[in-house]
Amino acid sequence: MNECLFIYLHKLKKQTNMARKIDEDKLVRIKNATMKTIVDYGIEKTTIAMIAKNANVSGGYLYRLYSGKQALIEELYYDKVVALNNELEFLIGLNPTSASSIIEAFIQNRIVFALNEAEASKFYYQLLHNNNFNVNDDLKNRNIALIEIIKNIGVKTGEIHKNVSILQIHFHLFMYVVDYIHFNLKNAFANGTIADSDVQYLTQNILNILKKPN
Amino acid sequence: MNECLFIYLHKLKKQTNMARKIDEDKLVRIKNATMKTIVDYGIEKTTIAMIAKNANVSGGYLYRLYSGKQALIEELYYDKVVALNNELEFLIGLNPTSASSIIEAFIQNRIVFALNEAEASKFYYQLLHNNNFNVNDDLKNRNIALIEIIKNIGVKTGEIHKNVSILQIHFHLFMYVVDYIHFNLKNAFANGTIADSDVQYLTQNILNILKKPN
DNA sequence: AATAAATGAATGAATGTTTATTCATATATT
DNA sequence: AATATATGAATAAACATTCATTCATTTATT
């Protein structure tokens, strides 16, 4: 079930004829447990029972909120993709004349997210590379549209070469950055941390790449 | 079971007392079927029964050659990682005084591999990003040793900055390149093919990155 | 050369486990 | 009491794995 719809129905109930108080943070617990379990054990080995246990919720209750395991994971993933699009749109509004500012801020936010919401970030990273979970065309198209805006800004200012494809920008902004951050966090034993200094490093690398045609 | 061991035992038998001729390409069929099934349906949805069917082999026979599903997939993955290390070692031998030559040749080979052995290449890409399959420390250490050699060459010639970490080089050579190729092949509908021209593009991008400290 | 015995390859039905999903029941709230 | 939430045991489907059996080939015996 869609989260917004759920909350809406839930509030409706409250206004009319509430029988039993909903355990308010149950949905949050389920979401966190899903992400944590998948991060710890991988999607293949994660079962509904494990998620339910980690969320302190009965197994059957999950089916009240989601139609099944796939839907549960999908919704978490799609929510994040929507949030990323929203964030990008917001950053474009903030910096309507500088592609590098948008890119830099976006990268900064990826690092903050990876550090502050490690579970959610690792979860997103896993799904990004899982063939069984693909975002729908609407989400894809909105993302393409936003990247086109960034490209237009960059071409105007000379920050991006006019022959750079939308896919190139998408790849470097959404895959390269995320992979870079997670690779460094995963290998944190040997020099591999991630910090604010990486923002400049990543930004410069990507801007250099986007300056050339491909 | 290890492939080399298998072939060895198999030949031993031939010398003494062979009861029934082995279907020679059965092992090859199983390997190909495993990769193809996983590429088509993902690891989660791939079952032993599906692999056996695609390989034209009985389900139970898989357990003569491998101790189970996990071992079957692992061996295919590890074989590829070993092959990559061997290839890198070979390329270092060929170009002992030029990091860029090694890197360029390695990238070239990745693209050829992705085009000529698409199934195997996609299979490797999937496992590269799957947390449930990690290469052992020996393989990791050998890889690190090889990359250290490349770094030393590059630092001497000025192609690589002395402050670039081994992890950086590893990431860009083994993740960035592979991800780039597969991203472009996956999105082949819109301008996204991969060709020899990408060799120069990728090589230059990576060399530029490795020229700077991180 | 013909036949029988021995051997190991290969099968696929049977087994037992794991898992997603359902549903009868219990519990809490008004 | 009425109503909705929440439970978790029960169910059924899917699955990895095993194993008794079959089959093709080689070796020994005549």
mmCIF file with all atom_site columns, C-alpha atoms in Angstrom, chain A residues 26-212:
data_model
loop_
_atom_site.group_PDB
_atom_site.id
_atom_site.type_symbol
_atom_site.label_atom_id
_atom_site.label_alt_id
_atom_site.label_comp_id
_atom_site.label_asym_id
_atom_site.label_entity_id
_atom_site.label_seq_id
_atom_site.pdbx_PDB_ins_code
_atom_site.Cartn_x
_atom_site.Cartn_y
_atom_site.Cartn_z
_atom_site.occupancy
_atom_site.B_iso_or_equiv
_atom_site.pdbx_formal_charge
_atom_site.auth_seq_id
_atom_site.auth_comp_id
_atom_site.auth_asym_id
_atom_site.auth_atom_id
_atom_site.pdbx_PDB_model_num
ATOM 1   C CA . LYS A 1 26  ? 4.893  0.255   13.310  1.00 0.00 ? 26  LYS A CA 1
ATOM 2   C CA . LEU A 1 27  ? 5.227  1.316   9.694   1.00 0.00 ? 27  LEU A CA 1
ATOM 3   C CA . VAL A 1 28  ? 8.523  3.019   10.422  1.00 0.00 ? 28  VAL A CA 1
ATOM 4   C CA . ARG A 1 29  ? 9.772  -0.045  12.253  1.00 0.00 ? 29  ARG A CA 1
ATOM 5   C CA . ILE A 1 30  ? 8.842  -2.263  9.329   1.00 0.00 ? 30  ILE A CA 1
ATOM 6   C CA . LYS A 1 31  ? 10.616 -0.015  6.870   1.00 0.00 ? 31  LYS A CA 1
ATOM 7   C CA . ASN A 1 32  ? 13.751 0.171   8.942   1.00 0.00 ? 32  ASN A CA 1
ATOM 8   C CA . ALA A 1 33  ? 13.728 -3.552  9.630   1.00 0.00 ? 33  ALA A CA 1
ATOM 9   C CA . THR A 1 34  ? 13.342 -4.278  5.926   1.00 0.00 ? 34  THR A CA 1
ATOM 10  C CA . MET A 1 35  ? 16.308 -2.117  5.038   1.00 0.00 ? 35  MET A CA 1
ATOM 11  C CA . LYS A 1 36  ? 18.471 -3.386  7.850   1.00 0.00 ? 36  LYS A CA 1
ATOM 12  C CA . THR A 1 37  ? 17.727 -7.043  7.193   1.00 0.00 ? 37  THR A CA 1
ATOM 13  C CA . ILE A 1 38  ? 18.438 -6.697  3.497   1.00 0.00 ? 38  ILE A CA 1
ATOM 14  C CA . VAL A 1 39  ? 21.642 -4.797  4.150   1.00 0.00 ? 39  VAL A CA 1
ATOM 15  C CA . ASP A 1 40  ? 22.792 -7.427  6.651   1.00 0.00 ? 40  ASP A CA 1
ATOM 16  C CA . TYR A 1 41  ? 21.801 -10.597 4.815   1.00 0.00 ? 41  TYR A CA 1
ATOM 17  C CA . GLY A 1 42  ? 21.114 -9.643  1.199   1.00 0.00 ? 42  GLY A CA 1
ATOM 18  C CA . ILE A 1 43  ? 17.778 -9.737  -0.595  1.00 0.00 ? 43  ILE A CA 1
ATOM 19  C CA . GLU A 1 44  ? 18.005 -13.460 -1.395  1.00 0.00 ? 44  GLU A CA 1
ATOM 20  C CA . LYS A 1 45  ? 18.365 -14.559 2.186   1.00 0.00 ? 45  LYS A CA 1
ATOM 21  C CA . THR A 1 46  ? 15.931 -12.037 3.658   1.00 0.00 ? 46  THR A CA 1
ATOM 22  C CA . THR A 1 47  ? 12.556 -13.516 4.561   1.00 0.00 ? 47  THR A CA 1
ATOM 23  C CA . ILE A 1 48  ? 9.303  -11.960 5.660   1.00 0.00 ? 48  ILE A CA 1
ATOM 24  C CA . ALA A 1 49  ? 9.723  -13.718 9.002   1.00 0.00 ? 49  ALA A CA 1
ATOM 25  C CA . MET A 1 50  ? 13.109 -12.093 9.555   1.00 0.00 ? 50  MET A CA 1
ATOM 26  C CA . ILE A 1 51  ? 11.755 -8.661  8.724   1.00 0.00 ? 51  ILE A CA 1
ATOM 27  C CA . ALA A 1 52  ? 8.746  -9.139  10.991  1.00 0.00 ? 52  ALA A CA 1
ATOM 28  C CA . LYS A 1 53  ? 10.927 -10.282 13.855  1.00 0.00 ? 53  LYS A CA 1
ATOM 29  C CA . ASN A 1 54  ? 13.329 -7.361  13.487  1.00 0.00 ? 54  ASN A CA 1
ATOM 30  C CA . ALA A 1 55  ? 10.385 -4.976  13.356  1.00 0.00 ? 55  ALA A CA 1
ATOM 31  C CA . ASN A 1 56  ? 8.699  -6.525  16.390  1.00 0.00 ? 56  ASN A CA 1
ATOM 32  C CA . VAL A 1 57  ? 5.620  -7.129  14.340  1.00 0.00 ? 57  VAL A CA 1
ATOM 33  C CA . SER A 1 58  ? 3.731  -10.286 13.577  1.00 0.00 ? 58  SER A CA 1
ATOM 34  C CA . GLY A 1 59  ? 4.392  -11.886 10.223  1.00 0.00 ? 59  GLY A CA 1
ATOM 35  C CA . GLY A 1 60  ? 0.831  -11.601 9.062   1.00 0.00 ? 60  GLY A CA 1
ATOM 36  C CA . TYR A 1 61  ? 0.657  -7.926  9.846   1.00 0.00 ? 61  TYR A CA 1
ATOM 37  C CA . LEU A 1 62  ? 2.991  -7.055  7.005   1.00 0.00 ? 62  LEU A CA 1
ATOM 38  C CA . TYR A 1 63  ? 0.250  -8.097  4.608   1.00 0.00 ? 63  TYR A CA 1
ATOM 39  C CA . ARG A 1 64  ? -2.008 -5.469  6.030   1.00 0.00 ? 64  ARG A CA 1
ATOM 40  C CA . LEU A 1 65  ? 0.322  -2.758  4.788   1.00 0.00 ? 65  LEU A CA 1
ATOM 41  C CA . TYR A 1 66  ? 1.879  -4.379  1.739   1.00 0.00 ? 66  TYR A CA 1
ATOM 42  C CA . SER A 1 67  ? 0.612  -6.901  -0.752  1.00 0.00 ? 67  SER A CA 1
ATOM 43  C CA . GLY A 1 68  ? 3.791  -8.958  -0.384  1.00 0.00 ? 68  GLY A CA 1
ATOM 44  C CA . LYS A 1 69  ? 7.510  -9.078  -0.081  1.00 0.00 ? 69  LYS A CA 1
ATOM 45  C CA . GLN A 1 70  ? 8.283  -7.723  -3.539  1.00 0.00 ? 70  GLN A CA 1
ATOM 46  C CA . ALA A 1 71  ? 5.881  -4.808  -3.083  1.00 0.00 ? 71  ALA A CA 1
ATOM 47  C CA . LEU A 1 72  ? 7.366  -3.966  0.306   1.00 0.00 ? 72  LEU A CA 1
ATOM 48  C CA . ILE A 1 73  ? 10.887 -3.735  -1.056  1.00 0.00 ? 73  ILE A CA 1
ATOM 49  C CA . GLU A 1 74  ? 9.793  -2.008  -4.240  1.00 0.00 ? 74  GLU A CA 1
ATOM 50  C CA . GLU A 1 75  ? 7.984  0.728   -2.391  1.00 0.00 ? 75  GLU A CA 1
ATOM 51  C CA . LEU A 1 76  ? 10.984 1.526   -0.236  1.00 0.00 ? 76  LEU A CA 1
ATOM 52  C CA . TYR A 1 77  ? 13.153 1.693   -3.322  1.00 0.00 ? 77  TYR A CA 1
ATOM 53  C CA . TYR A 1 78  ? 10.751 3.808   -5.346  1.00 0.00 ? 78  TYR A CA 1
ATOM 54  C CA . ASP A 1 79  ? 10.279 6.200   -2.434  1.00 0.00 ? 79  ASP A CA 1
ATOM 55  C CA . LYS A 1 80  ? 13.990 6.817   -2.455  1.00 0.00 ? 80  LYS A CA 1
ATOM 56  C CA . VAL A 1 81  ? 14.134 7.361   -6.209  1.00 0.00 ? 81  VAL A CA 1
ATOM 57  C CA . VAL A 1 82  ? 11.269 9.833   -5.964  1.00 0.00 ? 82  VAL A CA 1
ATOM 58  C CA . ALA A 1 83  ? 13.080 11.598  -3.147  1.00 0.00 ? 83  ALA A CA 1
ATOM 59  C CA . LEU A 1 84  ? 16.223 11.847  -5.243  1.00 0.00 ? 84  LEU A CA 1
ATOM 60  C CA . ASN A 1 85  ? 14.289 13.376  -8.111  1.00 0.00 ? 85  ASN A CA 1
ATOM 61  C CA . ASN A 1 86  ? 12.654 15.831  -5.744  1.00 0.00 ? 86  ASN A CA 1
ATOM 62  C CA . GLU A 1 87  ? 16.011 16.744  -4.313  1.00 0.00 ? 87  GLU A CA 1
ATOM 63  C CA . LEU A 1 88  ? 17.470 17.312  -7.744  1.00 0.00 ? 88  LEU A CA 1
ATOM 64  C CA . GLU A 1 89  ? 14.563 19.528  -8.703  1.00 0.00 ? 89  GLU A CA 1
ATOM 65  C CA . PHE A 1 90  ? 15.024 21.509  -5.519  1.00 0.00 ? 90  PHE A CA 1
ATOM 66  C CA . LEU A 1 91  ? 18.731 21.964  -6.153  1.00 0.00 ? 91  LEU A CA 1
ATOM 67  C CA . ILE A 1 92  ? 18.087 23.118  -9.697  1.00 0.00 ? 92  ILE A CA 1
ATOM 68  C CA . GLY A 1 93  ? 15.719 25.739  -8.282  1.00 0.00 ? 93  GLY A CA 1
ATOM 69  C CA . LEU A 1 94  ? 18.426 26.874  -5.877  1.00 0.00 ? 94  LEU A CA 1
ATOM 70  C CA . ASN A 1 95  ? 21.140 27.132  -8.547  1.00 0.00 ? 95  ASN A CA 1
ATOM 71  C CA . PRO A 1 96  ? 19.419 27.876  -11.822 1.00 0.00 ? 96  PRO A CA 1
ATOM 72  C CA . THR A 1 97  ? 22.581 29.198  -13.483 1.00 0.00 ? 97  THR A CA 1
ATOM 73  C CA . SER A 1 98  ? 25.353 26.853  -12.395 1.00 0.00 ? 98  SER A CA 1
ATOM 74  C CA . ALA A 1 99  ? 25.559 23.163  -13.208 1.00 0.00 ? 99  ALA A CA 1
ATOM 75  C CA . SER A 1 100 ? 28.607 22.701  -11.019 1.00 0.00 ? 100 SER A CA 1
ATOM 76  C CA . SER A 1 101 ? 26.774 24.098  -7.989  1.00 0.00 ? 101 SER A CA 1
ATOM 77  C CA . ILE A 1 102 ? 23.919 21.671  -8.528  1.00 0.00 ? 102 ILE A CA 1
ATOM 78  C CA . ILE A 1 103 ? 26.277 18.739  -8.974  1.00 0.00 ? 103 ILE A CA 1
ATOM 79  C CA . GLU A 1 104 ? 28.379 19.687  -5.997  1.00 0.00 ? 104 GLU A CA 1
ATOM 80  C CA . ALA A 1 105 ? 25.380 20.062  -3.720  1.00 0.00 ? 105 ALA A CA 1
ATOM 81  C CA . PHE A 1 106 ? 23.950 16.768  -4.925  1.00 0.00 ? 106 PHE A CA 1
ATOM 82  C CA . ILE A 1 107 ? 27.199 14.953  -4.216  1.00 0.00 ? 107 ILE A CA 1
ATOM 83  C CA . GLN A 1 108 ? 27.445 16.595  -0.809  1.00 0.00 ? 108 GLN A CA 1
ATOM 84  C CA . ASN A 1 109 ? 23.993 15.318  0.003   1.00 0.00 ? 109 ASN A CA 1
ATOM 85  C CA . ARG A 1 110 ? 24.871 11.765  -1.116  1.00 0.00 ? 110 ARG A CA 1
ATOM 86  C CA . ILE A 1 111 ? 27.776 11.736  1.316   1.00 0.00 ? 111 ILE A CA 1
ATOM 87  C CA . VAL A 1 112 ? 25.746 13.145  4.165   1.00 0.00 ? 112 VAL A CA 1
ATOM 88  C CA . PHE A 1 113 ? 23.042 10.593  3.457   1.00 0.00 ? 113 PHE A CA 1
ATOM 89  C CA . ALA A 1 114 ? 25.538 7.711   3.395   1.00 0.00 ? 114 ALA A CA 1
ATOM 90  C CA . LEU A 1 115 ? 26.991 8.816   6.720   1.00 0.00 ? 115 LEU A CA 1
ATOM 91  C CA . ASN A 1 116 ? 23.801 9.781   8.540   1.00 0.00 ? 116 ASN A CA 1
ATOM 92  C CA . GLU A 1 117 ? 21.446 7.132   7.199   1.00 0.00 ? 117 GLU A CA 1
ATOM 93  C CA . ALA A 1 118 ? 23.850 4.308   6.586   1.00 0.00 ? 118 ALA A CA 1
ATOM 94  C CA . GLU A 1 119 ? 21.226 1.554   6.439   1.00 0.00 ? 119 GLU A CA 1
ATOM 95  C CA . ALA A 1 120 ? 18.983 3.393   4.005   1.00 0.00 ? 120 ALA A CA 1
ATOM 96  C CA . SER A 1 121 ? 21.945 4.320   1.878   1.00 0.00 ? 121 SER A CA 1
ATOM 97  C CA . LYS A 1 122 ? 23.283 0.768   1.672   1.00 0.00 ? 122 LYS A CA 1
ATOM 98  C CA . PHE A 1 123 ? 19.799 -0.488  0.918   1.00 0.00 ? 123 PHE A CA 1
ATOM 99  C CA . TYR A 1 124 ? 19.461 1.939   -1.973  1.00 0.00 ? 124 TYR A CA 1
ATOM 100 C CA . TYR A 1 125 ? 22.883 0.950   -3.267  1.00 0.00 ? 125 TYR A CA 1
ATOM 101 C CA . GLN A 1 126 ? 21.927 -2.735  -3.307  1.00 0.00 ? 126 GLN A CA 1
ATOM 102 C CA . LEU A 1 127 ? 18.736 -2.154  -5.223  1.00 0.00 ? 127 LEU A CA 1
ATOM 103 C CA . LEU A 1 128 ? 20.431 0.153   -7.694  1.00 0.00 ? 128 LEU A CA 1
ATOM 104 C CA . HIS A 1 129 ? 22.345 -2.860  -8.967  1.00 0.00 ? 129 HIS A CA 1
ATOM 105 C CA . ASN A 1 130 ? 19.592 -5.471  -8.718  1.00 0.00 ? 130 ASN A CA 1
ATOM 106 C CA . ASN A 1 131 ? 17.985 -6.429  -12.007 1.00 0.00 ? 131 ASN A CA 1
ATOM 107 C CA . ASN A 1 132 ? 14.791 -7.588  -10.334 1.00 0.00 ? 132 ASN A CA 1
ATOM 108 C CA . PHE A 1 133 ? 13.893 -4.101  -9.226  1.00 0.00 ? 133 PHE A CA 1
ATOM 109 C CA . ASN A 1 134 ? 13.572 -1.474  -11.914 1.00 0.00 ? 134 ASN A CA 1
ATOM 110 C CA . VAL A 1 135 ? 11.962 1.906   -11.606 1.00 0.00 ? 135 VAL A CA 1
ATOM 111 C CA . ASN A 1 136 ? 9.006  2.566   -13.842 1.00 0.00 ? 136 ASN A CA 1
ATOM 112 C CA . ASP A 1 137 ? 9.074  4.764   -16.922 1.00 0.00 ? 137 ASP A CA 1
ATOM 113 C CA . ASP A 1 138 ? 7.446  7.764   -15.269 1.00 0.00 ? 138 ASP A CA 1
ATOM 114 C CA . LEU A 1 139 ? 10.230 7.961   -12.716 1.00 0.00 ? 139 LEU A CA 1
ATOM 115 C CA . LYS A 1 140 ? 12.850 7.433   -15.400 1.00 0.00 ? 140 LYS A CA 1
ATOM 116 C CA . ASN A 1 141 ? 11.386 10.122  -17.628 1.00 0.00 ? 141 ASN A CA 1
ATOM 117 C CA . ARG A 1 142 ? 11.154 12.643  -14.840 1.00 0.00 ? 142 ARG A CA 1
ATOM 118 C CA . ASN A 1 143 ? 14.792 11.966  -14.049 1.00 0.00 ? 143 ASN A CA 1
ATOM 119 C CA . ILE A 1 144 ? 15.757 12.413  -17.686 1.00 0.00 ? 144 ILE A CA 1
ATOM 120 C CA . ALA A 1 145 ? 13.866 15.698  -17.825 1.00 0.00 ? 145 ALA A CA 1
ATOM 121 C CA . LEU A 1 146 ? 15.692 16.991  -14.761 1.00 0.00 ? 146 LEU A CA 1
ATOM 122 C CA . ILE A 1 147 ? 19.062 15.990  -16.114 1.00 0.00 ? 147 ILE A CA 1
ATOM 123 C CA . GLU A 1 148 ? 18.239 17.715  -19.361 1.00 0.00 ? 148 GLU A CA 1
ATOM 124 C CA . ILE A 1 149 ? 17.697 20.919  -17.424 1.00 0.00 ? 149 ILE A CA 1
ATOM 125 C CA . ILE A 1 150 ? 21.084 20.530  -15.764 1.00 0.00 ? 150 ILE A CA 1
ATOM 126 C CA . LYS A 1 151 ? 22.688 19.844  -19.105 1.00 0.00 ? 151 LYS A CA 1
ATOM 127 C CA . ASN A 1 152 ? 21.168 22.953  -20.650 1.00 0.00 ? 152 ASN A CA 1
ATOM 128 C CA . ILE A 1 153 ? 22.462 25.052  -17.790 1.00 0.00 ? 153 ILE A CA 1
ATOM 129 C CA . GLY A 1 154 ? 25.914 23.492  -18.085 1.00 0.00 ? 154 GLY A CA 1
ATOM 130 C CA . VAL A 1 155 ? 26.130 23.896  -21.837 1.00 0.00 ? 155 VAL A CA 1
ATOM 131 C CA . LYS A 1 156 ? 25.171 27.563  -21.532 1.00 0.00 ? 156 LYS A CA 1
ATOM 132 C CA . THR A 1 157 ? 27.854 28.243  -18.921 1.00 0.00 ? 157 THR A CA 1
ATOM 133 C CA . GLY A 1 158 ? 30.459 26.089  -20.665 1.00 0.00 ? 158 GLY A CA 1
ATOM 134 C CA . GLU A 1 159 ? 30.590 23.635  -17.767 1.00 0.00 ? 159 GLU A CA 1
ATOM 135 C CA . ILE A 1 160 ? 29.243 20.759  -19.855 1.00 0.00 ? 160 ILE A CA 1
ATOM 136 C CA . HIS A 1 161 ? 30.114 19.903  -23.442 1.00 0.00 ? 161 HIS A CA 1
ATOM 137 C CA . LYS A 1 162 ? 27.119 19.993  -25.760 1.00 0.00 ? 162 LYS A CA 1
ATOM 138 C CA . ASN A 1 163 ? 27.845 16.480  -27.055 1.00 0.00 ? 163 ASN A CA 1
ATOM 139 C CA . VAL A 1 164 ? 27.670 14.849  -23.643 1.00 0.00 ? 164 VAL A CA 1
ATOM 140 C CA . SER A 1 165 ? 24.653 12.554  -23.538 1.00 0.00 ? 165 SER A CA 1
ATOM 141 C CA . ILE A 1 166 ? 21.970 12.591  -20.875 1.00 0.00 ? 166 ILE A CA 1
ATOM 142 C CA . LEU A 1 167 ? 22.892 9.003   -20.056 1.00 0.00 ? 167 LEU A CA 1
ATOM 143 C CA . GLN A 1 168 ? 26.469 10.054  -19.364 1.00 0.00 ? 168 GLN A CA 1
ATOM 144 C CA . ILE A 1 169 ? 25.363 12.647  -16.882 1.00 0.00 ? 169 ILE A CA 1
ATOM 145 C CA . HIS A 1 170 ? 22.940 10.237  -15.284 1.00 0.00 ? 170 HIS A CA 1
ATOM 146 C CA . PHE A 1 171 ? 25.576 7.547   -14.974 1.00 0.00 ? 171 PHE A CA 1
ATOM 147 C CA . HIS A 1 172 ? 28.133 9.756   -13.324 1.00 0.00 ? 172 HIS A CA 1
ATOM 148 C CA . LEU A 1 173 ? 25.709 11.522  -11.017 1.00 0.00 ? 173 LEU A CA 1
ATOM 149 C CA . PHE A 1 174 ? 23.680 8.499   -9.909  1.00 0.00 ? 174 PHE A CA 1
ATOM 150 C CA . MET A 1 175 ? 25.986 5.508   -10.329 1.00 0.00 ? 175 MET A CA 1
ATOM 151 C CA . TYR A 1 176 ? 29.543 6.722   -10.151 1.00 0.00 ? 176 TYR A CA 1
ATOM 152 C CA . VAL A 1 177 ? 28.977 8.848   -7.074  1.00 0.00 ? 177 VAL A CA 1
ATOM 153 C CA . VAL A 1 178 ? 26.961 6.230   -5.218  1.00 0.00 ? 178 VAL A CA 1
ATOM 154 C CA . ASP A 1 179 ? 29.370 3.429   -6.105  1.00 0.00 ? 179 ASP A CA 1
ATOM 155 C CA . TYR A 1 180 ? 32.353 5.527   -5.140  1.00 0.00 ? 180 TYR A CA 1
ATOM 156 C CA . ILE A 1 181 ? 30.935 6.349   -1.731  1.00 0.00 ? 181 ILE A CA 1
ATOM 157 C CA . HIS A 1 182 ? 29.910 2.799   -0.951  1.00 0.00 ? 182 HIS A CA 1
ATOM 158 C CA . PHE A 1 183 ? 33.110 1.277   -2.217  1.00 0.00 ? 183 PHE A CA 1
ATOM 159 C CA . ASN A 1 184 ? 35.082 3.522   0.090   1.00 0.00 ? 184 ASN A CA 1
ATOM 160 C CA . LEU A 1 185 ? 32.821 2.906   3.055   1.00 0.00 ? 185 LEU A CA 1
ATOM 161 C CA . LYS A 1 186 ? 32.901 -0.844  2.498   1.00 0.00 ? 186 LYS A CA 1
ATOM 162 C CA . ASN A 1 187 ? 36.677 -0.872  2.399   1.00 0.00 ? 187 ASN A CA 1
ATOM 163 C CA . ALA A 1 188 ? 36.971 1.463   5.335   1.00 0.00 ? 188 ALA A CA 1
ATOM 164 C CA . PHE A 1 189 ? 39.758 -0.646  6.845   1.00 0.00 ? 189 PHE A CA 1
ATOM 165 C CA . ALA A 1 190 ? 42.485 0.696   4.555   1.00 0.00 ? 190 ALA A CA 1
ATOM 166 C CA . ASN A 1 191 ? 42.413 4.475   4.161   1.00 0.00 ? 191 ASN A CA 1
ATOM 167 C CA . GLY A 1 192 ? 38.880 4.132   2.943   1.00 0.00 ? 192 GLY A CA 1
ATOM 168 C CA . THR A 1 193 ? 36.634 6.543   4.682   1.00 0.00 ? 193 THR A CA 1
ATOM 169 C CA . ILE A 1 194 ? 34.472 9.155   3.138   1.00 0.00 ? 194 ILE A CA 1
ATOM 170 C CA . ALA A 1 195 ? 34.468 12.765  4.197   1.00 0.00 ? 195 ALA A CA 1
ATOM 171 C CA . ASP A 1 196 ? 33.641 16.253  3.108   1.00 0.00 ? 196 ASP A CA 1
ATOM 172 C CA . SER A 1 197 ? 36.924 16.460  1.219   1.00 0.00 ? 197 SER A CA 1
ATOM 173 C CA . ASP A 1 198 ? 35.537 13.853  -1.145  1.00 0.00 ? 198 ASP A CA 1
ATOM 174 C CA . VAL A 1 199 ? 32.867 16.275  -2.263  1.00 0.00 ? 199 VAL A CA 1
ATOM 175 C CA . GLN A 1 200 ? 35.406 18.436  -4.058  1.00 0.00 ? 200 GLN A CA 1
ATOM 176 C CA . TYR A 1 201 ? 37.251 15.420  -5.386  1.00 0.00 ? 201 TYR A CA 1
ATOM 177 C CA . LEU A 1 202 ? 34.143 13.765  -6.851  1.00 0.00 ? 202 LEU A CA 1
ATOM 178 C CA . THR A 1 203 ? 32.765 17.029  -8.166  1.00 0.00 ? 203 THR A CA 1
ATOM 179 C CA . GLN A 1 204 ? 35.981 17.856  -9.973  1.00 0.00 ? 204 GLN A CA 1
ATOM 180 C CA . ASN A 1 205 ? 36.299 14.370  -11.443 1.00 0.00 ? 205 ASN A CA 1
ATOM 181 C CA . ILE A 1 206 ? 32.777 14.463  -12.802 1.00 0.00 ? 206 ILE A CA 1
ATOM 182 C CA . LEU A 1 207 ? 32.997 18.029  -14.092 1.00 0.00 ? 207 LEU A CA 1
ATOM 183 C CA . ASN A 1 208 ? 36.214 17.171  -15.912 1.00 0.00 ? 208 ASN A CA 1
ATOM 184 C CA . ILE A 1 209 ? 34.521 14.196  -17.522 1.00 0.00 ? 209 ILE A CA 1
ATOM 185 C CA . LEU A 1 210 ? 31.478 16.211  -18.553 1.00 0.00 ? 210 LEU A CA 1
ATOM 186 C CA . LYS A 1 211 ? 33.618 18.923  -20.095 1.00 0.00 ? 211 LYS A CA 1
ATOM 187 C CA . LYS A 1 212 ? 34.675 16.574  -22.857 1.00 0.00 ? 212 LYS A CA 1
#
